PDB file of C-alpha atoms in Angstrom:
ATOM      1  CA  ASN L   4       5.494 130.071-177.997  1.00 56.00           C
ATOM      2  CA  LYS L   5       3.423 128.074-175.489  1.00 52.00           C
ATOM      3  CA  PHE L   6       2.352 125.798-178.357  1.00 48.00           C
ATOM      4  CA  ASN L   7       5.993 125.212-179.428  1.00 50.00           C
ATOM      5  CA  ARG L   8       6.957 124.245-175.859  1.00 52.00           C
ATOM      6  CA  ARG L   9       4.101 121.689-175.746  1.00 51.00           C
ATOM      7  CA  VAL L  10       5.124 120.205-179.107  1.00 46.00           C
ATOM      8  CA  SER L  11       8.746 120.039-177.945  1.00 51.00           C
ATOM      9  CA  ALA L  12       7.707 118.338-174.695  1.00 51.00           C
ATOM     10  CA  VAL L  13       5.639 115.753-176.583  1.00 51.00           C
ATOM     11  CA  VAL L  14       8.438 115.073-179.074  1.00 52.00           C
ATOM     12  CA  LEU L  15      11.012 114.745-176.290  1.00 55.00           C
ATOM     13  CA  SER L  16       8.797 112.375-174.293  1.00 55.00           C
ATOM     14  CA  VAL L  17       7.962 110.167-177.316  1.00 52.00           C
ATOM     15  CA  ALA L  18      11.468 110.092-178.844  1.00 51.00           C
ATOM     16  CA  PRO L  19      12.963 107.739-176.208  1.00 53.00           C
ATOM     17  CA  ILE L  20      10.074 105.295-176.665  1.00 52.00           C
ATOM     18  CA  VAL L  21      10.531 105.262-180.435  1.00 49.00           C
ATOM     19  CA  PHE L  22      14.307 104.955-180.117  1.00 48.00           C
ATOM     20  CA  PHE L  23      14.270 102.125-177.577  1.00 50.00           C
ATOM     21  CA  THR L  24      11.602 100.142-179.393  1.00 47.00           C
ATOM     22  CA  THR L  25      13.506 100.339-182.664  1.00 47.00           C
ATOM     23  CA  VAL L  26      16.787  99.077-181.158  1.00 48.00           C
ATOM     24  CA  THR L  27      15.225  96.163-179.265  1.00 47.00           C
ATOM     25  CA  VAL L  28      16.465  92.933-180.835  1.00 52.00           C
ATOM     26  CA  SER L  29      14.714  89.641-180.219  1.00 58.00           C
ATOM     27  CA  ALA L  30      16.552  86.341-180.064  1.00 74.00           C
ATOM     28  CA  GLU L  31      16.289  84.172-183.128  1.00 87.00           C
ATOM     29  CA  SER L  32      16.090  80.383-182.930  1.00 93.00           C
ATOM     30  CA  ARG L  33      18.758  78.670-185.015  1.00 96.00           C
ATOM     31  CA  PRO L  34      19.778  75.030-185.432  1.00 97.00           C
ATOM     32  CA  PHE L  35      22.798  74.021-183.387  1.00 97.00           C
ATOM     33  CA  ARG L  36      25.228  71.198-184.125  1.00 98.00           C
ATOM     34  CA  MET L  37      28.566  70.646-182.450  1.00 98.00           C
ATOM     35  CA  SER L  38      31.270  67.982-182.567  1.00 98.00           C
ATOM     36  CA  ALA L  39      33.943  68.053-179.872  1.00 98.00           C
ATOM     37  CA  GLN L  40      36.912  65.888-178.945  1.00 98.00           C
ATOM     38  CA  GLY L  41      39.197  66.077-175.978  1.00 98.00           C
ATOM     39  CA  HIS L  42      40.307  64.456-172.758  1.00 98.00           C
ATOM     40  CA  ALA L  43      38.775  63.809-169.359  1.00 98.00           C
ATOM     41  CA  ASN L  44      40.390  63.981-165.958  1.00 97.00           C
ATOM     42  CA  PRO L  45      38.293  61.747-163.655  1.00 96.00           C
ATOM     43  CA  VAL L  46      39.007  61.826-159.925  1.00 97.00           C
ATOM     44  CA  PRO L  47      37.168  59.509-157.485  1.00 97.00           C
ATOM     45  CA  THR L  48      35.485  61.511-154.713  1.00 97.00           C
ATOM     46  CA  GLY L  49      33.546  58.712-153.004  1.00 97.00           C
ATOM     47  CA  PRO L  50      32.556  55.084-153.406  1.00 96.00           C
ATOM     48  CA  CYS L  51      30.078  55.960-156.192  1.00 96.00           C
ATOM     49  CA  THR L  52      31.126  59.430-157.343  1.00 97.00           C
ATOM     50  CA  LEU L  53      33.685  60.979-159.624  1.00 96.00           C
ATOM     51  CA  SER L  54      34.623  64.585-160.210  1.00 98.00           C
ATOM     52  CA  ASN L  55      35.567  65.011-163.846  1.00 97.00           C
ATOM     53  CA  SER L  56      36.971  67.976-165.738  1.00 97.00           C
ATOM     54  CA  GLU L  57      37.065  67.760-169.522  1.00 97.00           C
ATOM     55  CA  SER L  58      38.599  69.985-172.143  1.00 98.00           C
ATOM     56  CA  GLY L  59      38.987  69.854-175.867  1.00 98.00           C
ATOM     57  CA  THR L  60      38.357  71.419-179.220  1.00 98.00           C
ATOM     58  CA  GLY L  61      35.566  71.216-181.723  1.00 98.00           C
ATOM     59  CA  HIS L  62      33.437  72.936-184.278  1.00 98.00           C
ATOM     60  CA  ALA L  63      29.853  74.231-184.037  1.00 97.00           C
ATOM     61  CA  LEU L  64      27.349  76.088-186.152  1.00 94.00           C
ATOM     62  CA  HIS L  65      27.349  79.775-185.135  1.00 89.00           C
ATOM     63  CA  LEU L  66      30.616  79.445-183.180  1.00 93.00           C
ATOM     64  CA  GLY L  67      32.976  77.916-185.736  1.00 96.00           C
ATOM     65  CA  ALA L  68      36.182  76.475-184.283  1.00 98.00           C
ATOM     66  CA  LEU L  69      35.925  76.361-180.504  1.00 98.00           C
ATOM     67  CA  THR L  70      37.438  75.219-177.251  1.00 98.00           C
ATOM     68  CA  TRP L  71      35.350  73.431-174.685  1.00 97.00           C
ATOM     69  CA  LEU L  72      35.638  73.079-170.906  1.00 98.00           C
ATOM     70  CA  SER L  73      33.329  70.991-168.747  1.00 98.00           C
ATOM     71  CA  ASN L  74      33.115  70.268-165.011  1.00 98.00           C
ATOM     72  CA  GLU L  75      31.148  67.144-164.186  1.00 98.00           C
ATOM     73  CA  VAL L  76      29.891  65.128-161.263  1.00 98.00           C
ATOM     74  CA  VAL L  77      29.353  61.449-162.058  1.00 97.00           C
ATOM     75  CA  ASP L  78      27.143  59.328-159.782  1.00 98.00           C
ATOM     76  CA  ARG L  79      27.806  55.695-160.737  1.00 95.00           C
ATOM     77  CA  CYS L  80      25.196  54.427-158.215  1.00 96.00           C
ATOM     78  CA  ALA L  81      22.247  56.615-159.307  1.00 96.00           C
ATOM     79  CA  GLU L  82      18.859  55.023-159.790  1.00 94.00           C
ATOM     80  CA  GLY L  83      18.316  54.304-163.488  1.00 92.00           C
ATOM     81  CA  GLY L  84      22.031  54.060-164.184  1.00 94.00           C
ATOM     82  CA  PRO L  85      25.083  56.276-163.784  1.00 97.00           C
ATOM     83  CA  GLN L  86      24.139  59.967-163.976  1.00 98.00           C
ATOM     84  CA  VAL L  87      26.381  62.806-165.195  1.00 97.00           C
ATOM     85  CA  ASN L  88      25.623  66.454-164.372  1.00 98.00           C
ATOM     86  CA  ALA L  89      27.906  69.101-165.822  1.00 98.00           C
ATOM     87  CA  HIS L  90      28.443  72.789-166.512  1.00 98.00           C
ATOM     88  CA  PHE L  91      30.265  73.670-169.723  1.00 98.00           C
ATOM     89  CA  VAL L  92      31.776  76.674-171.482  1.00 98.00           C
ATOM     90  CA  LEU L  93      32.260  76.867-175.244  1.00 98.00           C
ATOM     91  CA  THR L  94      34.659  79.572-176.444  1.00 98.00           C
ATOM     92  CA  ALA L  95      34.608  80.705-180.081  1.00 97.00           C
ATOM     93  CA  ALA L  96      37.801  81.813-181.840  1.00 96.00           C
ATOM     94  CA  ASN L  97      36.871  85.497-181.291  1.00 96.00           C
ATOM     95  CA  GLY L  98      36.498  84.945-177.508  1.00 97.00           C
ATOM     96  CA  ASP L  99      32.678  84.946-177.353  1.00 98.00           C
ATOM     97  CA  GLN L 100      31.459  82.267-174.941  1.00 98.00           C
ATOM     98  CA  VAL L 101      28.381  80.084-174.495  1.00 98.00           C
ATOM     99  CA  PHE L 102      27.484  78.756-171.021  1.00 98.00           C
ATOM    100  CA  GLY L 103      25.475  75.599-170.518  1.00 98.00           C
ATOM    101  CA  ARG L 104      24.764  72.483-168.551  1.00 98.00           C
ATOM    102  CA  LEU L 105      24.079  68.885-169.421  1.00 98.00           C
ATOM    103  CA  ARG L 106      22.506  65.844-167.829  1.00 98.00           C
ATOM    104  CA  THR L 107      23.270  62.399-169.212  1.00 98.00           C
ATOM    105  CA  VAL L 108      22.955  58.748-168.373  1.00 98.00           C
ATOM    106  CA  ALA L 109      26.188  56.825-168.819  1.00 97.00           C
ATOM    107  CA  ARG L 110      26.891  53.195-169.566  1.00 96.00           C
ATOM    108  CA  PHE L 111      30.246  51.932-168.329  1.00 94.00           C
ATOM    109  CA  ASP L 112      31.645  48.922-170.171  1.00 96.00           C
ATOM    110  CA  ASP L 113      34.654  48.049-168.014  1.00 94.00           C
ATOM    111  CA  ALA L 114      35.533  45.007-170.153  1.00 97.00           C
ATOM    112  CA  ALA L 115      35.771  47.169-173.300  1.00 97.00           C
ATOM    113  CA  GLY L 116      37.352  50.056-171.390  1.00 97.00           C
ATOM    114  CA  GLN L 117      34.725  52.496-172.653  1.00 97.00           C
ATOM    115  CA  VAL L 118      31.876  54.673-171.427  1.00 97.00           C
ATOM    116  CA  THR L 119      28.999  55.858-173.620  1.00 98.00           C
ATOM    117  CA  PHE L 120      26.544  58.563-172.661  1.00 98.00           C
ATOM    118  CA  ALA L 121      23.371  60.228-173.902  1.00 98.00           C
ATOM    119  CA  GLY L 122      21.187  62.964-172.530  1.00 98.00           C
ATOM    120  CA  LEU L 123      20.091  66.577-172.701  1.00 98.00           C
ATOM    121  CA  TRP L 124      21.836  69.951-172.663  1.00 98.00           C
ATOM    122  CA  ASP L 125      20.685  73.547-172.081  1.00 98.00           C
ATOM    123  CA  ILE L 126      22.314  76.878-172.857  1.00 98.00           C
ATOM    124  CA  ASP L 127      21.823  79.578-170.235  1.00 96.00           C
ATOM    125  CA  GLY L 128      23.841  82.591-171.340  1.00 97.00           C
ATOM    126  CA  GLY L 129      27.190  83.656-172.622  1.00 98.00           C
ATOM    127  CA  THR L 130      29.295  86.651-173.565  1.00 98.00           C
ATOM    128  CA  GLY L 131      29.562  88.843-176.657  1.00 97.00           C
ATOM    129  CA  ARG L 132      26.913  88.011-179.230  1.00 95.00           C
ATOM    130  CA  PHE L 133      25.792  85.094-177.011  1.00 97.00           C
ATOM    131  CA  GLN L 134      25.197  87.230-173.885  1.00 96.00           C
ATOM    132  CA  ASP L 135      21.516  86.293-173.479  1.00 96.00           C
ATOM    133  CA  ALA L 136      21.670  83.004-175.382  1.00 97.00           C
ATOM    134  CA  THR L 137      19.339  80.133-174.595  1.00 98.00           C
ATOM    135  CA  GLY L 138      18.978  76.749-176.202  1.00 98.00           C
ATOM    136  CA  HIS L 139      18.538  73.054-175.686  1.00 98.00           C
ATOM    137  CA  GLY L 140      19.031  69.709-177.351  1.00 98.00           C
ATOM    138  CA  GLN L 141      20.502  66.243-177.136  1.00 98.00           C
ATOM    139  CA  VAL L 142      24.053  65.032-176.609  1.00 98.00           C
ATOM    140  CA  THR L 143      25.614  61.643-177.273  1.00 98.00           C
ATOM    141  CA  GLY L 144      29.178  60.507-176.957  1.00 98.00           C
ATOM    142  CA  TRP L 145      31.775  58.088-175.741  1.00 98.00           C
ATOM    143  CA  GLY L 146      34.963  58.082-173.718  1.00 98.00           C
ATOM    144  CA  SER L 147      37.887  55.853-172.865  1.00 98.00           C
ATOM    145  CA  LEU L 148      38.189  54.470-169.329  1.00 96.00           C
ATOM    146  CA  ALA L 149      42.000  54.420-169.644  1.00 97.00           C
ATOM    147  CA  ALA L 150      44.507  57.282-169.723  1.00 96.00           C
ATOM    148  CA  PRO L 151      44.641  59.633-171.557  1.00 97.00           C
ATOM    149  CA  TYR L 152      40.803  59.379-171.186  1.00 98.00           C
ATOM    150  CA  GLU L 153      39.802  60.434-174.689  1.00 98.00           C
ATOM    151  CA  VAL L 154      36.247  61.718-175.053  1.00 98.00           C
ATOM    152  CA  SER L 155      34.098  62.664-178.037  1.00 98.00           C
ATOM    153  CA  ALA L 156      30.618  64.230-178.085  1.00 98.00           C
ATOM    154  CA  GLU L 157      27.959  65.311-180.595  1.00 98.00           C
ATOM    155  CA  PHE L 158      25.406  68.007-179.706  1.00 98.00           C
ATOM    156  CA  THR L 159      22.253  68.678-181.746  1.00 98.00           C
ATOM    157  CA  GLY L 160      19.412  71.063-181.011  1.00 98.00           C
ATOM    158  CA  GLU L 161      18.781  74.790-181.198  1.00 98.00           C
ATOM    159  CA  ILE L 162      20.321  78.015-179.935  1.00 97.00           C
ATOM    160  CA  ASN L 163      18.613  81.385-179.526  1.00 97.00           C
ATOM    161  CA  TYR L 164      20.614  84.610-179.549  1.00 93.00           C
TER     162      TYR L 164
END
């Protein structure tokens, strides 16, 4: 009887360790590609700065059809050229979201009425299957400097979830 209690105590103390180690899932690195199109809403906030909100639709590996929202700060007087810093949210058709940020250098061509940009992005979380997502890569794109301020971007890199 004393022996059975010891065996039961050992089994009960080891069972949670076995259970929790078998359900632990590690993130897997996967390629990430996204194309998105939409519109910007630039608002001057100072002699060199703009606040810009963007929204649109697109398609990405691992998300499928998506909507995209971005809030940006543009510093047109930054050393090395105009700098864009943004936070973005990608929402898949099922409602799962990916959160990220990007940093780009922009080139404004006022004569052509266009801005081009290139830089880096990072993923730092999400919801649903992307809850602990991470990732990084490069972004390139262009936008119109005239209403309705069309914008288009291409993301390449990797996502881990």
